[in-house]
CSV table of C-alpha atoms in Angstrom, one decimal:
chain,number,residue,atom,x,y,z
A,255,SER,CA,0.0,-0.1,0.0
A,256,GLN,CA,1.0,3.6,-0.5
A,257,THR,CA,2.2,5.8,2.3
A,258,ILE,CA,3.5,9.4,2.6
A,259,HIS,CA,5.9,10.5,5.3
A,260,GLN,CA,6.5,14.1,6.1
A,261,TRP,CA,8.7,15.6,8.7
A,262,PRO,CA,9.3,17.2,11.1
A,263,ALA,CA,5.7,17.3,12.7
A,264,THR,CA,6.4,20.6,14.5
A,265,LEU,CA,9.2,23.2,13.9
A,266,VAL,CA,9.9,26.5,15.6
A,267,GLN,CA,12.3,28.7,13.7
A,268,PRO,CA,13.5,32.3,14.1
A,269,VAL,CA,12.9,35.0,11.4
A,270,GLY,CA,15.7,35.0,8.8
A,271,SER,CA,16.6,31.3,9.4
A,272,PRO,CA,16.6,28.6,6.6
A,273,LEU,CA,13.9,26.0,6.1
A,274,SER,CA,13.8,22.5,4.7
A,275,LEU,CA,10.8,20.3,5.0
A,276,GLU,CA,10.9,16.9,3.4
A,277,CYS,CA,8.2,14.5,2.1
A,278,THR,CA,8.6,11.0,0.8
A,279,VAL,CA,6.0,8.7,-0.8
A,280,GLU,CA,6.2,4.9,-0.8
A,281,GLY,CA,4.4,2.2,-2.8
A,282,THR,CA,3.8,4.2,-5.9
A,283,SER,CA,5.7,5.4,-9.0
A,284,ASN,CA,5.7,8.8,-10.7
A,285,PRO,CA,3.3,10.4,-8.4
A,286,ASN,CA,2.1,14.0,-8.8
A,287,LEU,CA,3.4,15.7,-5.6
A,288,TYR,CA,2.1,18.8,-3.8
A,289,TRP,CA,2.8,21.3,-1.2
A,290,TYR,CA,0.0,23.2,0.4
A,291,ARG,CA,0.0,25.7,3.2
A,292,GLN,CA,-2.9,26.3,5.6
A,293,ALA,CA,-3.1,29.2,7.9
A,294,ALA,CA,-5.0,28.7,11.2
A,295,GLY,CA,-8.7,28.2,10.6
A,296,ARG,CA,-8.3,28.7,6.8
A,297,GLY,CA,-8.4,26.9,3.6
A,298,LEU,CA,-5.5,25.2,1.8
A,299,GLN,CA,-3.3,27.2,-0.3
A,300,LEU,CA,-1.4,25.5,-3.1
A,301,LEU,CA,2.2,26.5,-3.1
A,302,PHE,CA,3.9,24.0,-5.6
A,303,TYR,CA,3.2,20.9,-7.5
A,304,SER,CA,5.3,18.5,-9.5
A,305,VAL,CA,4.5,16.0,-12.2
A,306,GLY,CA,8.0,14.6,-12.4
A,307,ILE,CA,11.5,14.7,-11.3
A,308,GLY,CA,12.9,18.3,-11.6
A,309,GLN,CA,9.5,19.6,-12.8
A,310,ILE,CA,8.1,22.2,-10.3
A,311,SER,CA,5.2,24.5,-10.9
A,312,SER,CA,5.0,27.4,-8.5
A,313,GLU,CA,1.5,28.9,-7.6
A,314,VAL,CA,2.4,31.7,-5.3
A,315,PRO,CA,5.5,34.0,-5.7
A,316,GLN,CA,7.2,34.0,-2.4
A,317,ASN,CA,10.4,33.3,-0.5
A,318,LEU,CA,9.8,29.5,-0.7
A,319,SER,CA,11.1,27.0,-3.3
A,320,ALA,CA,10.4,23.3,-3.9
A,321,SER,CA,12.6,20.7,-5.5
A,322,ARG,CA,12.1,17.0,-6.5
A,323,PRO,CA,15.4,15.3,-6.6
A,324,GLN,CA,14.1,12.0,-6.8
A,325,ASP,CA,10.7,10.5,-8.1
A,326,ARG,CA,9.1,10.0,-4.7
A,327,GLN,CA,10.8,13.0,-2.8
A,328,PHE,CA,9.6,16.5,-2.5
A,329,ILE,CA,11.4,19.1,-0.5
A,330,LEU,CA,10.1,22.6,0.5
A,331,SER,CA,12.8,25.2,1.3
A,332,SER,CA,13.4,28.8,2.2
A,333,LYS,CA,16.6,30.7,2.5
A,334,LYS,CA,15.2,33.3,4.9
A,335,LEU,CA,12.1,32.7,6.9
A,336,LEU,CA,9.4,35.5,7.3
A,337,LEU,CA,7.0,35.7,10.2
A,338,SER,CA,4.3,35.3,7.6
A,339,ASP,CA,5.5,31.9,6.7
A,340,SER,CA,4.1,30.4,9.8
A,341,GLY,CA,1.4,27.9,9.1
A,342,PHE,CA,0.5,24.3,8.7
A,343,TYR,CA,2.5,22.8,5.8
A,344,LEU,CA,1.0,19.8,4.1
A,345,CYS,CA,2.5,17.5,1.5
A,346,ALA,CA,0.3,15.4,-0.7
A,347,TRP,CA,0.5,12.8,-3.6
A,348,SER,CA,-1.9,11.7,-6.3
A,349,VAL,CA,-1.9,9.3,-9.2
A,350,PRO,CA,-1.6,11.2,-12.4
A,351,GLY,CA,-4.9,12.1,-13.7
A,352,ASN,CA,-8.2,13.2,-12.0
A,353,SER,CA,-7.6,11.2,-8.7
A,354,PRO,CA,-7.8,12.2,-5.1
A,355,LEU,CA,-5.0,13.7,-3.1
A,356,HIS,CA,-3.4,11.9,-0.3
A,357,PHE,CA,-2.1,14.0,2.3
A,358,GLY,CA,0.8,13.6,4.8
A,359,ASN,CA,0.3,14.5,8.5
A,360,GLY,CA,1.8,18.1,8.1
A,361,THR,CA,4.3,20.2,9.6
A,362,ARG,CA,3.4,23.0,12.0
A,363,LEU,CA,5.8,25.7,11.5
A,364,THR,CA,6.1,28.7,13.9
A,365,VAL,CA,8.4,31.5,12.8
A,366,THR,CA,9.3,33.7,15.9
B,146,GLY,CA,-8.9,31.0,-12.2
B,147,GLN,CA,-11.4,29.4,-9.9
B,148,SER,CA,-13.1,30.2,-6.7
B,149,LEU,CA,-15.2,28.3,-4.3
B,150,GLU,CA,-17.7,29.5,-1.7
B,151,GLN,CA,-18.9,27.5,1.2
B,152,PRO,CA,-20.3,28.6,4.6
B,153,SER,CA,-17.9,29.0,7.4
B,154,GLU,CA,-19.7,27.2,10.2
B,155,VAL,CA,-22.6,24.8,10.5
B,156,THR,CA,-24.0,23.4,13.7
B,157,ALA,CA,-26.1,20.4,14.1
B,158,VAL,CA,-27.1,17.7,16.8
B,159,GLU,CA,-26.2,14.2,17.0
B,160,GLY,CA,-28.3,11.9,14.9
B,161,ALA,CA,-29.4,14.8,12.6
B,162,ILE,CA,-28.8,15.4,9.0
B,163,VAL,CA,-26.7,18.4,7.7
B,164,GLN,CA,-26.0,19.8,4.2
B,165,ILE,CA,-22.9,21.7,3.4
B,166,ASN,CA,-23.1,23.7,0.2
B,167,CYS,CA,-20.4,24.7,-2.1
B,168,THR,CA,-20.7,27.1,-5.2
B,169,TYR,CA,-17.8,27.4,-7.6
B,170,GLN,CA,-16.6,29.4,-10.5
B,171,THR,CA,-14.0,27.9,-12.9
B,172,SER,CA,-13.1,28.0,-16.4
B,173,GLY,CA,-13.7,24.4,-17.5
B,174,PHE,CA,-14.5,21.7,-15.0
B,175,TYR,CA,-13.0,18.5,-13.9
B,176,GLY,CA,-15.4,17.5,-11.1
B,177,LEU,CA,-16.0,18.4,-7.4
B,178,SER,CA,-14.3,16.8,-4.6
B,179,TRP,CA,-15.0,16.9,-0.8
B,180,TYR,CA,-12.4,16.5,2.0
B,181,GLN,CA,-12.6,16.2,5.7
B,182,GLN,CA,-10.1,17.5,8.2
B,183,HIS,CA,-10.2,17.0,11.9
B,184,ASP,CA,-8.5,19.7,14.1
B,185,GLY,CA,-4.7,19.3,13.9
B,186,GLY,CA,-4.9,16.5,11.3
B,187,ALA,CA,-4.6,16.1,7.5
B,188,PRO,CA,-7.3,16.4,5.0
B,189,THR,CA,-8.8,13.0,3.9
B,190,PHE,CA,-10.8,12.4,0.8
B,191,LEU,CA,-14.5,11.9,1.1
B,192,SER,CA,-16.0,11.9,-2.2
B,193,TYR,CA,-15.9,13.1,-5.8
B,194,ASN,CA,-18.7,14.1,-8.4
B,195,ALA,CA,-17.6,14.3,-12.0
B,196,LEU,CA,-21.2,14.2,-13.4
B,197,ASP,CA,-24.5,15.6,-12.1
B,198,GLY,CA,-26.4,13.7,-9.4
B,199,LEU,CA,-25.9,12.1,-6.2
B,200,GLU,CA,-23.1,9.9,-4.9
B,201,GLU,CA,-23.6,8.0,-1.9
B,202,THR,CA,-20.9,6.4,0.4
B,203,GLY,CA,-22.3,5.2,3.7
B,204,ARG,CA,-23.6,8.1,5.8
B,205,PHE,CA,-22.2,10.6,3.4
B,206,SER,CA,-23.6,11.7,0.1
B,207,SER,CA,-22.4,14.3,-2.4
B,208,PHE,CA,-24.4,16.1,-5.0
B,209,LEU,CA,-23.5,18.0,-8.1
B,210,SER,CA,-25.4,20.3,-10.6
B,211,ARG,CA,-22.9,21.6,-13.3
B,212,SER,CA,-25.5,23.8,-14.7
B,213,ASP,CA,-25.9,25.6,-11.4
B,214,SER,CA,-22.0,25.4,-10.5
B,215,TYR,CA,-23.2,24.0,-7.3
B,216,GLY,CA,-22.7,21.0,-5.1
B,217,TYR,CA,-23.3,19.9,-1.5
B,218,LEU,CA,-22.2,17.3,1.1
B,219,LEU,CA,-24.9,15.7,2.9
B,220,LEU,CA,-24.0,14.0,6.2
B,221,GLN,CA,-26.7,11.7,7.8
B,222,GLU,CA,-27.1,10.2,11.3
B,223,LEU,CA,-24.5,12.6,12.5
B,224,GLN,CA,-22.1,11.5,15.1
B,225,MET,CA,-19.8,13.4,17.5
B,226,LYS,CA,-16.8,12.2,15.4
B,227,ASP,CA,-18.1,14.1,12.4
B,228,SER,CA,-17.1,17.3,14.1
B,229,ALA,CA,-14.5,18.6,11.6
B,230,SER,CA,-13.9,21.0,8.8
B,231,TYR,CA,-15.1,20.0,5.3
B,232,PHE,CA,-13.6,21.4,2.1
B,233,CYS,CA,-15.0,21.4,-1.4
B,234,ALA,CA,-12.4,21.5,-4.1
B,235,VAL,CA,-12.1,21.6,-8.0
B,236,ARG,CA,-9.5,21.1,-10.8
B,237,ASP,CA,-9.5,23.7,-13.6
B,238,LYS,CA,-9.6,21.8,-16.8
B,239,ASN,CA,-9.0,24.5,-19.2
B,240,THR,CA,-5.7,25.7,-17.7
B,241,GLY,CA,-4.4,22.1,-17.6
B,242,ARG,CA,-4.0,22.4,-13.7
B,243,ARG,CA,-3.1,19.0,-12.1
B,244,ALA,CA,-3.7,20.4,-8.6
B,245,LEU,CA,-6.9,21.1,-6.5
B,246,THR,CA,-8.2,24.4,-5.5
B,247,PHE,CA,-9.9,24.3,-2.1
B,248,GLY,CA,-12.7,26.3,-0.7
B,249,SER,CA,-12.1,28.0,2.7
B,250,GLY,CA,-13.7,25.2,4.6
B,251,THR,CA,-16.9,24.7,6.6
B,252,ARG,CA,-16.5,23.9,10.2
B,253,LEU,CA,-19.1,21.5,11.5
B,254,GLN,CA,-19.9,21.3,15.2
B,255,VAL,CA,-22.0,18.3,16.3
B,256,GLN,CA,-23.6,18.8,19.6
B,257,PRO,CA,-25.0,16.0,21.8
């Protein structure tokens, strides 16, 4: 069966520090991969999605970036965090095509 | 682009039936999905409507009217564990998007 791993679960970082969140998927090949962010009590905002290794589509211009160095690995990064980067970051995968998204357990990031 | 509107909060009592509405605006249409998210947790897929009509999955049903750009999620025999946020979501066919755009979510509170 397919599983998605996302870590860390919780992170507290000072303003201006770098960020690296990692997500890996097991049990499937060539998945579509996604990063979403959710502010407290709000909906999910799409940040990046990827349909293959090295292929990244950015939805929101900001100080975040994403990379997909391997088929089932998706990384969210920042060189310098802002206070506004605080939120709940969710990685997800789907089979290519019109299929449901499967989310990881999320990372709760607090920038202080 | 696309946008979705759904009520921010709904309250109902245990054993009752509740309907959560969603209206959407999108250029092209790939179907309407529904996700459930408990506090602090990850969203999980509930249902998907590609065509007009009602889809039933146990106590949950979802309805779509493409001519009205409208859908709803119907929860029957409400249980306390149904207290969660519910999100409708669409893919935009015409722009070739492979990701979901989510509504802002409806927080359902089930009271005893």
